[in-house]
Coordinates of C-alpha atoms and ligand atoms in Angstrom, one line a residue:
M1116 CA 0.1 9.9 -18.1
E1117 CA -0.9 10.8 -14.6
R1118 CA 1.6 9.7 -12.0
Y1119 CA 2.0 9.4 -8.2
G1120 CA 5.1 9.8 -6.2
Y1121 CA 7.1 11.4 -3.4
V1122 CA 8.7 14.8 -3.6
I1123 CA 11.6 15.3 -1.1
N1124 CA 13.7 18.4 -0.4
G1125 CA 16.9 17.0 1.2
G1126 CA 19.4 18.2 3.7
T1127 CA 17.5 18.1 7.0
P1128 CA 18.9 15.8 9.7
L1129 CA 16.1 13.6 11.1
K1130 CA 15.3 14.3 14.7
G1131 CA 12.8 12.9 17.2
E1132 CA 11.1 9.6 17.8
V1133 CA 9.4 7.0 15.5
V1134 CA 7.3 3.9 16.5
I1135 CA 7.9 0.8 14.5
S1136 CA 4.9 -1.1 13.1
G1137 CA 4.3 -4.9 13.0
A1138 CA 6.6 -7.0 10.9
K1139 CA 5.4 -7.3 7.3
N1140 CA 7.1 -10.7 6.7
A1141 CA 5.5 -12.2 9.8
A1142 CA 2.0 -10.7 9.2
V1143 CA 2.0 -11.9 5.6
A1144 CA 2.6 -15.5 6.9
M1145 CA 0.0 -15.2 9.8
I1146 CA -3.0 -14.2 7.6
P1147 CA -2.7 -17.4 5.4
A1148 CA -2.0 -19.3 8.6
A1149 CA -5.4 -18.2 10.0
L1150 CA -7.0 -20.4 7.4
L1151 CA -5.8 -23.4 9.5
V1152 CA -7.7 -22.2 12.5
D1153 CA -11.2 -23.3 13.2
G1154 CA -12.2 -20.2 15.0
V1155 CA -11.3 -16.5 15.4
C1156 CA -7.8 -15.3 15.2
R1157 CA -7.3 -11.8 16.7
I1158 CA -4.0 -10.4 15.4
E1159 CA -2.7 -7.3 17.0
N1160 CA 0.0 -4.9 15.8
M1161 CA -1.0 -5.8 12.2
P1162 CA 0.8 -3.4 9.8
H1163 CA -1.4 -1.3 7.6
I1164 CA 0.3 -2.0 4.2
S1165 CA -0.8 -3.1 0.8
D1166 CA 0.6 -6.6 1.1
T1167 CA -1.5 -7.4 4.2
D1168 CA -4.6 -5.7 2.7
M1169 CA -4.3 -7.9 -0.4
L1170 CA -3.9 -11.1 1.6
L1171 CA -6.9 -10.2 3.8
T1172 CA -9.0 -9.7 0.7
I1173 CA -7.8 -13.1 -0.6
V1174 CA -8.7 -15.1 2.5
S1175 CA -12.1 -13.3 2.6
E1176 CA -12.8 -14.7 -0.9
L1177 CA -12.2 -18.2 0.7
G1178 CA -15.0 -17.4 3.2
A1179 CA -13.0 -15.9 6.1
K1180 CA -14.8 -13.2 8.0
V1181 CA -12.4 -10.2 8.4
R1182 CA -13.1 -7.4 10.8
F1183 CA -10.8 -4.6 11.9
V1184 CA -11.3 -4.0 15.6
N1185 CA -9.1 -0.9 15.3
R1186 CA -6.4 0.4 12.9
S1187 CA -3.9 -2.3 13.9
T1188 CA -6.0 -5.2 15.3
V1189 CA -8.0 -7.5 13.0
D1190 CA -10.2 -10.5 13.7
I1191 CA -10.0 -13.3 11.0
D1192 CA -12.8 -16.0 11.5
C1193 CA -12.0 -19.0 9.4
T1194 CA -14.7 -21.3 10.8
H1195 CA -16.6 -21.5 7.6
V1196 CA -13.9 -21.3 4.9
S1197 CA -14.0 -23.7 1.9
F1198 CA -11.8 -24.4 -1.1
R1199 CA -12.8 -22.2 -4.1
D1200 CA -11.1 -20.1 -6.7
T1201 CA -9.6 -16.8 -5.3
P1202 CA -8.6 -13.5 -6.8
F1203 CA -5.7 -14.7 -8.9
D1204 CA -4.9 -11.2 -10.0
L1205 CA -4.1 -10.2 -6.4
M1206 CA -2.1 -13.3 -5.8
R1207 CA 0.1 -12.5 -8.9
K1208 CA 1.1 -9.2 -7.3
I1209 CA 2.7 -10.4 -4.1
R1210 CA 5.3 -13.0 -3.2
A1211 CA 3.6 -14.1 0.1
S1212 CA 0.7 -15.5 -1.9
Y1213 CA 2.7 -18.7 -2.0
Y1214 CA 1.9 -19.3 1.7
L1215 CA -1.7 -20.1 0.5
I1216 CA -0.3 -23.3 -0.9
G1217 CA 0.7 -24.8 2.5
A1218 CA -2.3 -23.2 4.3
M1219 CA -4.9 -24.5 1.8
L1220 CA -3.3 -28.0 1.6
G1221 CA -3.3 -28.1 5.4
R1222 CA -6.9 -27.0 5.7
F1223 CA -8.5 -28.4 2.5
G1224 CA -6.0 -31.0 1.2
V1225 CA -6.0 -29.2 -2.1
S1226 CA -4.9 -25.8 -3.3
K1227 CA -4.8 -23.7 -6.5
T1228 CA -2.7 -20.6 -6.5
T1229 CA -0.8 -18.5 -9.1
M1230 CA 2.9 -18.4 -9.3
P1231 CA 4.0 -15.7 -6.8
G1232 CA 4.8 -12.1 -7.7
G1233 CA 7.0 -9.9 -5.6
C1234 CA 10.1 -7.9 -6.1
N1235 CA 12.2 -8.8 -9.2
F1236 CA 15.8 -9.8 -8.1
G1237 CA 16.4 -12.2 -10.8
E1238 CA 15.2 -15.8 -10.7
R1239 CA 13.1 -16.6 -7.5
P1240 CA 12.1 -20.2 -7.9
I1241 CA 9.8 -22.2 -5.6
D1242 CA 11.4 -25.6 -6.0
Q1243 CA 12.1 -26.0 -2.3
H1244 CA 8.4 -25.2 -1.5
I1245 CA 7.3 -27.9 -4.0
K1246 CA 9.9 -30.3 -2.5
G1247 CA 8.3 -29.8 0.9
M1248 CA 4.7 -30.2 -0.3
E1249 CA 5.6 -33.4 -2.1
A1250 CA 7.4 -34.8 0.9
L1251 CA 4.3 -34.3 2.9
G1252 CA 2.1 -36.3 0.4
A1253 CA 0.9 -33.7 -2.2
D1254 CA 1.1 -33.9 -5.9
V1255 CA 2.1 -30.5 -7.3
S1256 CA 2.1 -29.3 -10.9
I1257 CA 2.7 -25.9 -12.5
Q1258 CA 0.5 -25.2 -15.6
H1259 CA -0.5 -21.9 -17.3
G1260 CA 1.0 -19.9 -14.5
F1261 CA -1.0 -21.7 -11.8
V1262 CA 0.4 -24.0 -9.0
Y1263 CA -2.0 -27.0 -8.5
A1264 CA -1.5 -29.1 -5.5
S1265 CA -3.5 -31.9 -3.8
A1266 CA -2.8 -34.3 -1.0
R1267 CA -2.7 -37.9 -2.6
D1268 CA -5.0 -39.3 0.0
G1269 CA -6.8 -36.1 0.9
K1270 CA -4.6 -35.3 4.0
M1271 CA -1.0 -34.3 4.5
H1272 CA 1.4 -36.7 6.3
G1273 CA 4.4 -35.7 8.4
S1274 CA 7.8 -36.3 6.9
K1275 CA 11.4 -35.2 6.9
V1276 CA 12.5 -32.4 4.5
Y1277 CA 16.1 -31.3 3.9
L1278 CA 16.1 -27.8 2.3
D1279 CA 18.8 -27.7 -0.4
K1280 CA 18.9 -23.9 0.1
V1281 CA 18.0 -21.9 3.2
S1282 CA 14.7 -20.5 2.3
V1283 CA 12.4 -18.3 4.5
G1284 CA 9.4 -19.0 2.3
A1285 CA 9.9 -22.7 2.0
T1286 CA 10.4 -23.1 5.7
I1287 CA 7.2 -21.2 6.5
N1288 CA 5.2 -23.0 3.7
I1289 CA 6.2 -26.4 5.1
I1290 CA 5.3 -25.4 8.6
L1291 CA 1.8 -24.4 7.4
A1292 CA 1.3 -27.7 5.5
A1293 CA 2.5 -29.7 8.5
V1294 CA 0.6 -28.3 11.5
L1295 CA -2.6 -30.3 10.8
A1296 CA -0.8 -33.2 9.1
S1297 CA -0.8 -36.7 10.6
G1298 CA 2.5 -37.4 12.3
R1299 CA 5.7 -35.5 12.7
T1300 CA 7.5 -33.3 10.3
I1301 CA 11.2 -32.4 10.5
I1302 CA 12.6 -29.5 8.5
E1303 CA 16.4 -29.6 8.2
N1304 CA 18.5 -26.6 7.0
A1305 CA 15.6 -24.4 8.0
A1306 CA 15.7 -20.6 7.8
R1307 CA 16.0 -18.9 11.2
E1308 CA 14.5 -15.4 10.7
P1309 CA 12.7 -13.7 13.5
H1310 CA 9.4 -13.9 11.5
I1311 CA 9.7 -17.6 11.4
V1312 CA 9.8 -17.8 15.2
D1313 CA 6.9 -15.3 15.4
L1314 CA 4.7 -17.5 13.1
A1315 CA 5.6 -20.6 15.2
N1316 CA 4.6 -18.8 18.4
F1317 CA 1.4 -17.6 16.6
L1318 CA 0.5 -21.2 15.6
N1319 CA 1.5 -22.6 19.0
S1320 CA -0.8 -20.1 20.7
M1321 CA -3.6 -21.5 18.6
G1322 CA -2.9 -25.2 19.7
A1323 CA -0.2 -26.2 17.2
D1324 CA 3.0 -28.1 18.2
V1325 CA 6.0 -26.4 16.4
R1326 CA 9.4 -26.8 18.1
G1327 CA 12.8 -25.5 17.3
A1328 CA 11.8 -22.4 15.3
G1329 CA 14.8 -20.1 15.1
T1330 CA 17.2 -23.0 14.8
D1331 CA 18.1 -24.8 11.5
T1332 CA 16.0 -27.8 12.6
I1333 CA 12.3 -27.4 13.2
K1334 CA 9.9 -30.2 14.3
I1335 CA 6.2 -30.0 13.8
Y1336 CA 3.9 -32.6 15.5
G1337 CA 0.5 -32.6 13.7
V1338 CA -2.6 -31.9 15.7
E1339 CA -6.3 -32.5 15.0
K1340 CA -7.4 -28.8 14.8
L1341 CA -6.4 -25.3 15.9
H1342 CA -8.5 -23.1 18.1
G1343 CA -8.9 -19.3 18.0
G1344 CA -6.9 -16.9 20.1
T1345 CA -5.1 -13.5 20.3
Y1346 CA -1.6 -12.8 19.1
A1347 CA 0.6 -9.7 18.6
V1348 CA 2.9 -9.5 15.6
I1349 CA 6.6 -8.7 16.5
P1350 CA 8.0 -5.3 15.4
D1351 CA 9.4 -5.1 11.9
Q1352 CA 13.2 -5.6 11.9
I1353 CA 13.6 -4.1 8.4
E1354 CA 11.4 -1.1 9.0
A1355 CA 13.4 -0.4 12.2
G1356 CA 16.7 -0.8 10.3
T1357 CA 15.5 1.5 7.5
Y1358 CA 14.9 4.3 10.1
M1359 CA 18.2 3.6 11.7
V1360 CA 20.0 4.1 8.4
A1361 CA 18.0 7.2 7.6
A1362 CA 19.0 8.7 10.9
A1363 CA 22.7 7.9 10.3
A1364 CA 22.7 9.0 6.7
T1365 CA 21.0 12.4 7.4
G1366 CA 23.4 13.1 10.4
G1367 CA 20.4 13.2 12.7
E1368 CA 19.4 11.7 16.1
V1369 CA 16.4 9.4 16.2
L1370 CA 14.9 7.2 19.0
I1371 CA 13.4 4.2 17.2
K1372 CA 10.8 2.7 19.5
N1373 CA 8.9 -0.6 19.7
V1374 CA 11.8 -2.8 18.5
I1375 CA 13.4 -6.0 19.7
P1376 CA 17.1 -5.0 19.8
K1377 CA 18.4 -8.5 19.4
H1378 CA 16.8 -8.6 15.9
L1379 CA 18.8 -5.5 15.1
E1380 CA 22.2 -6.5 16.4
C1381 CA 23.8 -7.1 12.9
I1382 CA 22.5 -3.8 11.7
S1383 CA 23.6 -1.9 14.7
D1384 CA 27.1 -3.4 14.6
K1385 CA 27.4 -2.6 10.9
L1386 CA 26.4 1.0 11.5
R1387 CA 28.8 1.3 14.3
E1388 CA 31.6 0.3 11.9
T1389 CA 30.7 3.5 9.9
G1390 CA 31.1 5.7 13.0
T1391 CA 27.4 5.9 13.7
I1392 CA 26.5 5.8 17.4
V1393 CA 23.8 3.2 18.3
Q1394 CA 22.6 2.9 21.9
K1395 CA 20.4 0.0 22.8
Y1396 CA 17.5 0.2 25.3
E1397 CA 14.8 -2.4 26.5
D1398 CA 12.6 -1.9 23.4
A1399 CA 14.2 0.9 21.6
V1400 CA 17.5 2.0 19.9
L1401 CA 18.9 5.5 19.7
V1402 CA 20.8 6.3 16.6
K1403 CA 23.1 9.4 16.3
G1404 CA 24.7 10.2 12.9
A1405 CA 28.4 10.7 12.7
S1406 CA 29.9 14.0 11.3
N1407 CA 31.9 12.0 8.8
L1408 CA 31.0 8.4 7.9
H1409 CA 33.7 5.7 7.4
K1410 CA 33.6 3.1 4.8
T1411 CA 32.7 -0.5 5.6
N1412 CA 32.0 -3.8 3.8
V1413 CA 28.7 -5.7 3.8
K1414 CA 27.9 -9.3 2.9
T1415 CA 24.2 -10.3 3.1
M1416 CA 23.5 -13.7 4.6
P1417 CA 20.5 -15.5 6.1
Y1418 CA 19.6 -14.5 9.6
P1419 CA 21.5 -13.8 11.9
G1420 CA 23.7 -12.5 9.2
F1421 CA 23.3 -9.0 7.7
P1422 CA 19.8 -9.0 6.1
T1423 CA 19.5 -8.7 2.4
D1424 CA 16.5 -6.5 2.8
M1425 CA 18.8 -3.9 4.4
Q1426 CA 21.3 -4.0 1.6
P1427 CA 20.0 -1.1 -0.6
Q1428 CA 19.5 1.2 2.4
M1429 CA 23.1 0.5 3.6
A1430 CA 24.4 1.1 0.1
V1431 CA 22.9 4.7 0.2
L1432 CA 24.7 5.4 3.5
L1433 CA 28.0 4.2 2.0
T1434 CA 27.7 6.5 -1.0
M1435 CA 28.5 9.3 1.5
A1436 CA 31.2 7.5 3.5
S1437 CA 34.9 8.3 3.1
G1438 CA 36.8 5.5 1.3
T1439 CA 35.7 2.6 -0.8
S1440 CA 33.1 0.1 0.4
V1441 CA 32.2 -3.3 -1.0
I1442 CA 28.7 -4.9 -0.8
T1443 CA 28.4 -8.6 -1.6
E1444 CA 24.8 -9.9 -2.2
G1445 CA 24.7 -13.4 -0.8
I1446 CA 21.1 -14.2 -1.3
Y1447 CA 19.8 -12.9 -4.7
D1448 CA 21.2 -12.9 -8.3
N1449 CA 20.4 -9.3 -9.1
R1450 CA 19.5 -6.9 -6.2
F1451 CA 21.5 -3.8 -7.3
K1452 CA 18.9 -2.2 -9.8
Y1453 CA 18.8 0.9 -7.6
A1454 CA 22.5 1.6 -8.5
Q1455 CA 21.5 3.1 -11.8
E1456 CA 19.1 5.5 -9.9
L1457 CA 21.8 6.5 -7.5
L1458 CA 24.1 7.3 -10.4
K1459 CA 21.6 10.0 -11.3
M1460 CA 22.1 11.5 -7.9
G1461 CA 25.9 11.7 -8.2
A1462 CA 26.9 8.6 -6.4
D1463 CA 30.1 6.8 -7.3
I1464 CA 28.7 3.2 -7.5
H1465 CA 29.7 0.3 -9.7
V1466 CA 28.1 -3.2 -9.9
E1467 CA 30.0 -6.4 -11.0
G1468 CA 27.5 -9.3 -10.7
K1469 CA 26.8 -9.9 -7.0
V1470 CA 29.3 -7.3 -5.9
C1471 CA 28.8 -3.5 -5.6
I1472 CA 31.7 -1.2 -5.2
I1473 CA 31.0 2.3 -3.7
S1474 CA 33.4 5.2 -3.4
G1475 CA 32.2 7.9 -1.0
V1476 CA 31.2 11.3 -2.4
K1477 CA 30.8 14.6 -0.4
T1478 CA 27.1 14.7 -1.1
L1479 CA 24.3 13.4 -3.3
T1480 CA 22.2 15.8 -5.5
G1481 CA 18.4 15.5 -5.9
A1482 CA 17.1 14.1 -9.2
P1483 CA 13.9 12.4 -10.7
V1484 CA 14.4 8.7 -9.8
M1485 CA 12.4 5.4 -9.7
A1486 CA 11.7 2.9 -6.9
C1487 CA 12.8 -0.3 -8.5
D1488 CA 11.4 -2.5 -5.7
L1489 CA 10.3 -2.3 -2.1
R1490 CA 13.6 -1.9 -0.4
A1491 CA 15.3 -0.1 -3.2
G1492 CA 12.4 2.4 -3.1
A1493 CA 13.0 3.0 0.7
A1494 CA 16.7 3.4 -0.1
M1495 CA 15.8 6.1 -2.8
V1496 CA 13.8 8.0 -0.1
I1497 CA 16.9 8.0 2.2
A1498 CA 19.0 9.2 -0.7
G1499 CA 16.5 12.0 -1.3
L1500 CA 16.5 12.9 2.4
C1501 CA 20.3 13.4 2.3
A1502 CA 20.6 15.0 -1.2
E1503 CA 21.0 18.7 -2.0
G1504 CA 17.9 19.9 -3.7
E1505 CA 14.7 18.2 -4.8
T1506 CA 14.2 14.5 -5.5
V1507 CA 11.0 13.1 -7.1
I1508 CA 10.5 9.4 -6.7
E1509 CA 8.0 7.5 -8.8
D1510 CA 6.6 4.0 -8.6
V1511 CA 6.4 4.4 -4.8
H1512 CA 3.6 1.8 -4.7
Y1513 CA 6.4 -0.6 -4.2
I1514 CA 7.3 1.2 -1.0
E1515 CA 3.7 1.3 0.3
R1516 CA 3.6 -2.6 0.1
G1517 CA 6.0 -2.7 3.1
Y1518 CA 6.1 0.6 5.0
E1519 CA 3.1 1.8 7.0
D1520 CA 2.6 5.6 6.9
F1521 CA 6.2 6.1 5.6
V1522 CA 5.6 9.8 4.6
G1523 CA 3.8 10.6 7.9
K1524 CA 6.5 9.0 10.0
L1525 CA 9.3 10.8 8.1
K1526 CA 7.5 14.1 8.3
R1527 CA 7.2 13.8 12.0
L1528 CA 10.9 13.3 12.1
G1529 CA 11.3 16.7 10.3
A1530 CA 11.7 15.5 6.7
D1531 CA 10.6 17.7 3.9
I1532 CA 8.7 15.0 2.1
S1533 CA 5.2 14.9 0.4
A1534 CA 3.2 12.4 -1.5
V1535 CA 2.2 14.1 -4.7
W1536 CA -0.1 13.4 -7.7
F1537 CA 0.9 14.6 -11.1
P1538 CA -2.4 14.8 -13.0
D1539 CA -0.7 15.5 -16.4
R1540 CA -3.8 17.4 -17.6
D1541 CA -3.9 20.9 -19.1
D1542 CA -6.8 21.9 -16.8
A1543 CA -5.0 20.9 -13.6
P1544 CA -1.9 22.1 -11.7
A1545 CA 1.3 20.2 -12.5
R1546 CA 1.4 18.8 -8.9
I1547 CA -1.2 18.2 -6.3
T1548 CA 0.0 17.3 -2.8
I1549 CA -1.8 14.4 -1.3
A1550 CA -0.1 13.8 2.0
G1551 CA 2.4 16.1 3.4
Ligands
EPZ220 C1 11.5 -13.8 2.0 O1 11.5 -14.0 0.6 C2 11.1 -12.3 2.2 N1 9.8 -12.1 1.7 C3 12.1 -11.4 1.4 O2 11.8 -10.1 1.8 C4 13.5 -11.7 1.9 O3 14.4 -10.9 1.0 C5 13.9 -13.1 1.8 O4 12.8 -13.9 2.5 C6 15.2 -13.5 2.4 O5 15.2 -13.1 3.8 C7 8.8 -12.5 2.5 O6 8.9 -12.9 3.5 C8 7.4 -12.2 1.9 P1 13.9 -17.1 0.4 P2 11.6 -15.5 0.1 O7 13.0 -18.2 -0.1 O8 10.8 -16.4 1.0 C9 16.2 -19.0 -3.3 C10 11.2 -7.8 1.5 O9 11.8 -6.9 1.1 N2 15.1 -20.0 -3.3 O10 14.5 -17.1 1.7 O11 11.1 -15.5 -1.4 C11 15.8 -17.7 -3.7 O12 15.8 -17.4 -5.1 C12 11.3 -9.1 0.8 O13 10.4 -7.8 2.5 C13 15.2 -21.1 -4.2 O14 16.2 -21.3 -4.9 O15 13.1 -15.7 0.1 C14 16.8 -16.8 -3.0 O16 18.0 -16.8 -3.8 C15 12.1 -9.1 -0.4 N3 14.2 -22.0 -4.2 C16 17.2 -17.6 -1.7 O17 16.7 -18.9 -2.0 C17 13.1 -21.8 -3.4 O18 12.2 -22.7 -3.5 C18 16.4 -17.1 -0.5 O19 15.0 -17.0 -0.8 C19 13.0 -20.7 -2.6 C20 14.0 -19.9 -2.5

């Protein structure tokens, strides 16, 4: 069977500069949010990744006019959108399709979506999303893999919602359903991630009234309508963190540009604990790898704690740190699938439920491995960059959901990495390099 993947020859320290793209988890909320705007939203610094491409296709099917002004600026005109069936096969592929529930209820008073897809970390329910929609006056049912929702009297009404669990998705979905609702909505125990603040700023620039984003209590005062405008997505905290860890793990020296250092504080501090040097500038961080890495412990928490989306990348770094490190996954039930892939590369790693114990080894060795999900895939790339010999990574489509031009950016930092097609045909070479 033909396959597509990355081929990496490891051992080269990364050197140079890399520019961070727009935040995936902000952009995938803004595209559905554009449905609420009766006019043209110009979104700048839009990352070019498959998740955003899929969401732009979905909103186009609802009647939005989508036009790329340039590679990272897109106009979305939702003046003439209407409720209709949308490409459910695309919705099933990504987690962020659940934002269409809040956006469609807010705009149309009705929504039909599929249960969301996304990376498999064990159970990922949407009960808190449903709790929020019902609190704002919608009837919600899940049948045959679809989520049906409709506002009981055709319009959403502000209400108070206490989230039983800190949930980024539920917090964002309730904001989307509330901005055009009648009256005030209060979200208690809200998530505080940077992309929630970015979405609130985006909506407020279009005439919404969202207050307190970034704290655990968010108030939304419903308005009649939203007008068009221009907004730039914040830099991606996790993409930046991924390059920081790659620089540290390969023993390189990389200036990571177009970042908001405050969003990276937890990652910077954790890297410093391993002996890595991290210098902060206005909108950049410089990372210098240590000659020998020290062990440390990590516990993932909601923002401003250590982000779960940086957990796999940190694990790779710690496989080469002296001593024994412990990682505790505080958000998901099962986010250590990549450990089995690292074992193939000679790592000393052991998982007990939500805890991963890592004893440092001198070096990793290249091997054929899989990308188990988006961030695990990025972690395997980092492992390949550090390992002796060749690593071939398959299922890299996961990685391309969330990292713009990953191969190109790494090559420009000196990495020996190529995107390769394996045609698996007698009349073709074994490997055909696509980008490298
Ligand atoms: C968002 O997922 C991100 N995805 C994830 O990033 C990220 O890992 C996660 O937030 C946590 O930061 C997007 O933004 C598209 P949650 P989300 O709701 O919204 C439980 C990446 O790599 N929960 O904050 O799905 C849930 O099971 C991706 O970019 C409920 O129990 O995360 C989890 O244990 C991976 N009921 C915890 O809460 C609900 O209704 C946090 O989930 C919702 C969530």
